[in-house]
Amino acid sequence: MRLISTLRPVLLVLVLALISMPISAQDDVNDDAEAEHAPADPFNRGTPRRSADGFIAAADAGDFDRAAEYLDLRNLRGTAQELTGFQLARRLDVIVERATWREVEDLVDHPDGRRNDGLPDYRDSIGVVLDDDRDREFQLYMQKVPRGDGVFIWKVSNATVSLIPELYDAYGYAESVEKLRRKLPNVSFLGYELFKWVISLAAAAVVYAIIFLIALAIRRALGDPAKPSHRKIFRFLILPVGIWAIVLTLNGFAIELGRGDTARAISQASPVPVIVTVWLLITGVNLLRDIYKNRLLEQDRGGAAILLHPATNAVKLVIAIGAGLFYLDKLGISITTVLAGLGVGGIAVALALQRPMEDVFGAISLYTQQPVRVGDFCRIGNETGTIEEIGLRTTRIRTLANTVISVPNARLASEPIDNISARRKILYRPVLRLKYDTTPEQIQHILDGIRELLGSHKRVLQDNFRSRFKEIADDALLVEVYAYIDTTNWAEYLGISEELNLKLLEIVAETGTTLALPAQTLYVEQGASAGLAVP
């Protein structure tokens, strides 16, 4: 079901492509009009194209006696004279399937053949076959010949038929394959002969056995076979990798042994290789995701592990869409229109998802840079609280009032974040406001007492504390205390700071002075020369 849901975008692309295909039957009408004067023939050999199609259809069906009717067997040369029409037709079928073609001509469906091609009116080119071993080229022809009753029909020319033994030496099967071919019945399934099925399936079974043994060796090398990740790796090797290797082997042997027109058409239209490849890639992405997720969880990075699911879903979506476009191209459908439509639709979707995508990229920034993690106590703008969840669009914060607020990730990515949980110590910084009548001796006594207090306290870090007479303010003399408390727990800090505050009050009281209250002086003027000062 997961594979089907992943392939839904591919199905949508296929539907759009089929809808956008131009529908035209004009070419077929023209071909019928041109061939309407073709002579009647029981084997439909009135035009070069029909004769070639007839030979291919008979060969695909394994009826080489009928296929021989499409060969001009007159005046043959060389060893071709020693072979029957059945043998020549069968060998020509092998050559057509396995030969290396430099070019293939488009045979016309007209009784007069192709015109203005530089060849005699009675001859049309089929194409050029290369002999790689001897570095030679062979031109193959269709030829217009008399049927015997005064009617002219098209066949494979006798000059081409005479080349069949020589071409078969280059493209024929090995003797072992020929022996198997002669022993098995001459039957075909899906345009593929029985001996080819036997060889291909045997090769696929050997390949799968090798992969299975490799999977067992890897499972043993990894250690504990009961570990979930090891079981997933083993299943990945024996299922998607194994099935993909079978499909690849069958396709490779089909090409090597030669495919007829029917088998080639079925292979062209079959979605099986594409589906198996998509299955392999998607399963591989899931496997990598699970392995990396377990590693992140072991590192206590559960927040980053959450990001793996949408990231892998995006990768799988790209794989599925790419596979759909590849399959359309395989079918011969131009994907230019589809890509243009996807481009226009993509712009509209991008505009509609602009703000959500900003939040998604904000989540990526939070997961990769990790300015905060789940459980951190932080201050973001005017909000202070504990991070409860970092999602794809918003981050949930439990405030000091025990309420939950959701902050868009785009805002978190752009605003300063004060991560209070990240501190390794807490700053203790009270300011004592002494009365104006405090003497310098009293101030010095207070400073000495504070320094002695901070230097003797076990929870005050000794590398950076101070006490200074900072400022003569408008309404008080300011003494600043600056120290770091060796704790990151806020509740513990409150207890230590409470203890220090009480000690500070005792030091001030011992000097015989007190703290100043905030005061303001108001002057009220009456007339031009009189004034009353009210403290």
mmCIF file of N, CA and C in Angstrom, residues 154-212:
data_model
loop_
_atom_site.group_PDB
_atom_site.id
_atom_site.type_symbol
_atom_site.label_atom_id
_atom_site.label_comp_id
_atom_site.label_asym_id
_atom_site.label_seq_id
_atom_site.Cartn_x
_atom_site.Cartn_y
_atom_site.Cartn_z
ATOM 1 N N TRP A 154 6.337 -8.149 -53.205
ATOM 2 C CA TRP A 154 7.602 -7.765 -52.567
ATOM 3 C C TRP A 154 8.071 -8.881 -51.641
ATOM 4 N N LYS A 155 9.394 -9.221 -51.771
ATOM 5 C CA LYS A 155 10.030 -10.211 -50.911
ATOM 6 C C LYS A 155 11.425 -9.708 -50.505
ATOM 7 N N VAL A 156 12.010 -10.396 -49.536
ATOM 8 C CA VAL A 156 13.416 -10.137 -49.225
ATOM 9 C C VAL A 156 14.237 -10.609 -50.414
ATOM 10 N N SER A 157 15.085 -9.733 -50.932
ATOM 11 C CA SER A 157 15.779 -10.017 -52.192
ATOM 12 C C SER A 157 16.669 -11.252 -52.080
ATOM 13 N N ASN A 158 16.886 -11.937 -53.223
ATOM 14 C CA ASN A 158 17.729 -13.135 -53.229
ATOM 15 C C ASN A 158 19.181 -12.802 -52.894
ATOM 16 N N ALA A 159 19.618 -11.578 -53.213
ATOM 17 C CA ALA A 159 20.977 -11.183 -52.836
ATOM 18 C C ALA A 159 21.111 -11.122 -51.309
ATOM 19 N N THR A 160 20.073 -10.625 -50.627
ATOM 20 C CA THR A 160 20.091 -10.576 -49.162
ATOM 21 C C THR A 160 19.988 -11.970 -48.579
ATOM 22 N N VAL A 161 19.125 -12.821 -49.175
ATOM 23 C CA VAL A 161 18.982 -14.194 -48.685
ATOM 24 C C VAL A 161 20.307 -14.938 -48.825
ATOM 25 N N SER A 162 21.075 -14.661 -49.868
ATOM 26 C CA SER A 162 22.371 -15.326 -50.063
ATOM 27 C C SER A 162 23.378 -14.927 -48.979
ATOM 28 N N LEU A 163 23.174 -13.773 -48.331
ATOM 29 C CA LEU A 163 24.079 -13.338 -47.271
ATOM 30 C C LEU A 163 23.739 -13.952 -45.914
ATOM 31 N N ILE A 164 22.600 -14.636 -45.803
ATOM 32 C CA ILE A 164 22.151 -15.137 -44.505
ATOM 33 C C ILE A 164 23.185 -16.059 -43.856
ATOM 34 N N PRO A 165 23.784 -17.073 -44.554
ATOM 35 C CA PRO A 165 24.774 -17.937 -43.884
ATOM 36 C C PRO A 165 25.969 -17.159 -43.335
ATOM 37 N N GLU A 166 26.462 -16.186 -44.098
ATOM 38 C CA GLU A 166 27.613 -15.406 -43.645
ATOM 39 C C GLU A 166 27.251 -14.551 -42.431
ATOM 40 N N LEU A 167 26.069 -13.922 -42.457
ATOM 41 C CA LEU A 167 25.648 -13.110 -41.313
ATOM 42 C C LEU A 167 25.356 -13.980 -40.093
ATOM 43 N N TYR A 168 24.877 -15.204 -40.344
ATOM 44 C CA TYR A 168 24.554 -16.081 -39.215
ATOM 45 C C TYR A 168 25.815 -16.537 -38.502
ATOM 46 N N ASP A 169 26.930 -16.629 -39.234
ATOM 47 C CA ASP A 169 28.199 -16.968 -38.581
ATOM 48 C C ASP A 169 28.582 -15.902 -37.552
ATOM 49 N N ALA A 170 28.208 -14.656 -37.825
ATOM 50 C CA ALA A 170 28.549 -13.562 -36.909
ATOM 51 C C ALA A 170 27.527 -13.407 -35.790
ATOM 52 N N TYR A 171 26.258 -13.648 -36.070
ATOM 53 C CA TYR A 171 25.203 -13.357 -35.104
ATOM 54 C C TYR A 171 24.435 -14.584 -34.639
ATOM 55 N N GLY A 172 24.824 -15.760 -35.101
ATOM 56 C CA GLY A 172 24.135 -16.973 -34.666
ATOM 57 C C GLY A 172 24.486 -17.355 -33.243
ATOM 58 N N TYR A 173 23.831 -18.377 -32.734
ATOM 59 C CA TYR A 173 24.041 -18.835 -31.363
ATOM 60 C C TYR A 173 25.223 -19.782 -31.283
ATOM 61 N N ALA A 174 25.756 -19.908 -30.072
ATOM 62 C CA ALA A 174 26.805 -20.898 -29.822
ATOM 63 C C ALA A 174 26.238 -22.298 -29.996
ATOM 64 N N GLU A 175 27.121 -23.263 -30.161
ATOM 65 C CA GLU A 175 26.678 -24.634 -30.429
ATOM 66 C C GLU A 175 25.860 -25.193 -29.282
ATOM 67 N N SER A 176 26.243 -24.866 -28.035
ATOM 68 C CA SER A 176 25.478 -25.367 -26.892
ATOM 69 C C SER A 176 24.054 -24.833 -26.901
ATOM 70 N N VAL A 177 23.897 -23.553 -27.288
ATOM 71 C CA VAL A 177 22.555 -22.971 -27.371
ATOM 72 C C VAL A 177 21.783 -23.614 -28.516
ATOM 73 N N GLU A 178 22.458 -23.872 -29.619
ATOM 74 C CA GLU A 178 21.802 -24.521 -30.759
ATOM 75 C C GLU A 178 21.323 -25.911 -30.392
ATOM 76 N N LYS A 179 22.113 -26.643 -29.606
ATOM 77 C CA LYS A 179 21.686 -27.990 -29.196
ATOM 78 C C LYS A 179 20.422 -27.911 -28.343
ATOM 79 N N LEU A 180 20.405 -26.969 -27.385
ATOM 80 C CA LEU A 180 19.211 -26.791 -26.554
ATOM 81 C C LEU A 180 18.030 -26.366 -27.404
ATOM 82 N N ARG A 181 18.272 -25.528 -28.377
ATOM 83 C CA ARG A 181 17.203 -25.049 -29.245
ATOM 84 C C ARG A 181 16.578 -26.188 -30.042
ATOM 85 N N ARG A 182 17.426 -27.120 -30.517
ATOM 86 C CA ARG A 182 16.917 -28.235 -31.315
ATOM 87 C C ARG A 182 16.165 -29.248 -30.460
ATOM 88 N N LYS A 183 16.543 -29.363 -29.161
ATOM 89 C CA LYS A 183 15.899 -30.353 -28.292
ATOM 90 C C LYS A 183 14.521 -29.906 -27.827
ATOM 91 N N LEU A 184 14.339 -28.603 -27.643
ATOM 92 C CA LEU A 184 13.076 -28.098 -27.098
ATOM 93 C C LEU A 184 12.054 -27.870 -28.206
ATOM 94 N N PRO A 185 10.775 -27.948 -27.880
ATOM 95 C CA PRO A 185 9.728 -27.687 -28.898
ATOM 96 C C PRO A 185 9.826 -26.255 -29.431
ATOM 97 N N ASN A 186 9.432 -26.101 -30.659
ATOM 98 C CA ASN A 186 9.471 -24.783 -31.311
ATOM 99 C C ASN A 186 8.195 -24.014 -30.974
ATOM 100 N N VAL A 187 8.102 -23.556 -29.734
ATOM 101 C CA VAL A 187 6.942 -22.804 -29.284
ATOM 102 C C VAL A 187 7.426 -21.473 -28.719
ATOM 103 N N SER A 188 6.521 -20.506 -28.690
ATOM 104 C CA SER A 188 6.850 -19.171 -28.193
ATOM 105 C C SER A 188 5.816 -18.740 -27.173
ATOM 106 N N PHE A 189 6.246 -17.909 -26.241
ATOM 107 C CA PHE A 189 5.353 -17.304 -25.261
ATOM 108 C C PHE A 189 5.727 -15.839 -25.137
ATOM 109 N N LEU A 190 4.733 -14.970 -25.364
ATOM 110 C CA LEU A 190 4.953 -13.522 -25.363
ATOM 111 C C LEU A 190 6.032 -13.112 -26.367
ATOM 112 N N GLY A 191 6.048 -13.826 -27.518
ATOM 113 C CA GLY A 191 7.013 -13.508 -28.557
ATOM 114 C C GLY A 191 8.424 -13.946 -28.238
ATOM 115 N N TYR A 192 8.592 -14.817 -27.245
ATOM 116 C CA TYR A 192 9.910 -15.248 -26.792
ATOM 117 C C TYR A 192 9.951 -16.772 -26.855
ATOM 118 N N GLU A 193 10.906 -17.314 -27.595
ATOM 119 C CA GLU A 193 10.957 -18.758 -27.814
ATOM 120 C C GLU A 193 11.283 -19.501 -26.529
ATOM 121 N N LEU A 194 10.899 -20.805 -26.497
ATOM 122 C CA LEU A 194 11.015 -21.589 -25.278
ATOM 123 C C LEU A 194 12.457 -21.723 -24.812
ATOM 124 N N PHE A 195 13.398 -21.961 -25.727
ATOM 125 C CA PHE A 195 14.787 -22.141 -25.304
ATOM 126 C C PHE A 195 15.340 -20.845 -24.686
ATOM 127 N N LYS A 196 14.861 -19.692 -25.131
ATOM 128 C CA LYS A 196 15.298 -18.429 -24.544
ATOM 129 C C LYS A 196 14.756 -18.289 -23.121
ATOM 130 N N TRP A 197 13.503 -18.703 -22.919
ATOM 131 C CA TRP A 197 12.939 -18.675 -21.567
ATOM 132 C C TRP A 197 13.751 -19.557 -20.626
ATOM 133 N N VAL A 198 14.105 -20.751 -21.082
ATOM 134 C CA VAL A 198 14.851 -21.682 -20.230
ATOM 135 C C VAL A 198 16.198 -21.090 -19.834
ATOM 136 N N ILE A 199 16.935 -20.537 -20.799
ATOM 137 C CA ILE A 199 18.251 -19.971 -20.514
ATOM 138 C C ILE A 199 18.133 -18.756 -19.602
ATOM 139 N N SER A 200 17.193 -17.858 -19.893
ATOM 140 C CA SER A 200 17.060 -16.628 -19.107
ATOM 141 C C SER A 200 16.647 -16.924 -17.669
ATOM 142 N N LEU A 201 15.663 -17.825 -17.495
ATOM 143 C CA LEU A 201 15.213 -18.145 -16.145
ATOM 144 C C LEU A 201 16.296 -18.869 -15.349
ATOM 145 N N ALA A 202 17.059 -19.734 -16.019
ATOM 146 C CA ALA A 202 18.154 -20.416 -15.326
ATOM 147 C C ALA A 202 19.212 -19.411 -14.872
ATOM 148 N N ALA A 203 19.537 -18.459 -15.735
ATOM 149 C CA ALA A 203 20.512 -17.425 -15.362
ATOM 150 C C ALA A 203 19.986 -16.571 -14.218
ATOM 151 N N ALA A 204 18.683 -16.220 -14.257
ATOM 152 C CA ALA A 204 18.097 -15.413 -13.179
ATOM 153 C C ALA A 204 18.127 -16.176 -11.856
ATOM 154 N N ALA A 205 17.863 -17.493 -11.891
ATOM 155 C CA ALA A 205 17.905 -18.294 -10.663
ATOM 156 C C ALA A 205 19.313 -18.329 -10.083
ATOM 157 N N VAL A 206 20.330 -18.442 -10.945
ATOM 158 C CA VAL A 206 21.713 -18.448 -10.468
ATOM 159 C C VAL A 206 22.067 -17.096 -9.843
ATOM 160 N N VAL A 207 21.678 -16.014 -10.495
ATOM 161 C CA VAL A 207 21.967 -14.680 -9.959
ATOM 162 C C VAL A 207 21.296 -14.483 -8.608
ATOM 163 N N TYR A 208 20.031 -14.911 -8.476
ATOM 164 C CA TYR A 208 19.330 -14.734 -7.205
ATOM 165 C C TYR A 208 19.975 -15.585 -6.106
ATOM 166 N N ALA A 209 20.419 -16.797 -6.456
ATOM 167 C CA ALA A 209 21.092 -17.639 -5.464
ATOM 168 C C ALA A 209 22.374 -16.967 -4.967
ATOM 169 N N ILE A 210 23.110 -16.340 -5.883
ATOM 170 C CA ILE A 210 24.337 -15.643 -5.487
ATOM 171 C C ILE A 210 24.016 -14.484 -4.545
ATOM 172 N N ILE A 211 22.992 -13.712 -4.877
ATOM 173 C CA ILE A 211 22.608 -12.576 -4.021
ATOM 174 C C ILE A 211 22.145 -13.070 -2.656
ATOM 175 N N PHE A 212 21.418 -14.184 -2.626
ATOM 176 C CA PHE A 212 20.952 -14.736 -1.354
ATOM 177 C C PHE A 212 22.132 -15.152 -0.483
#
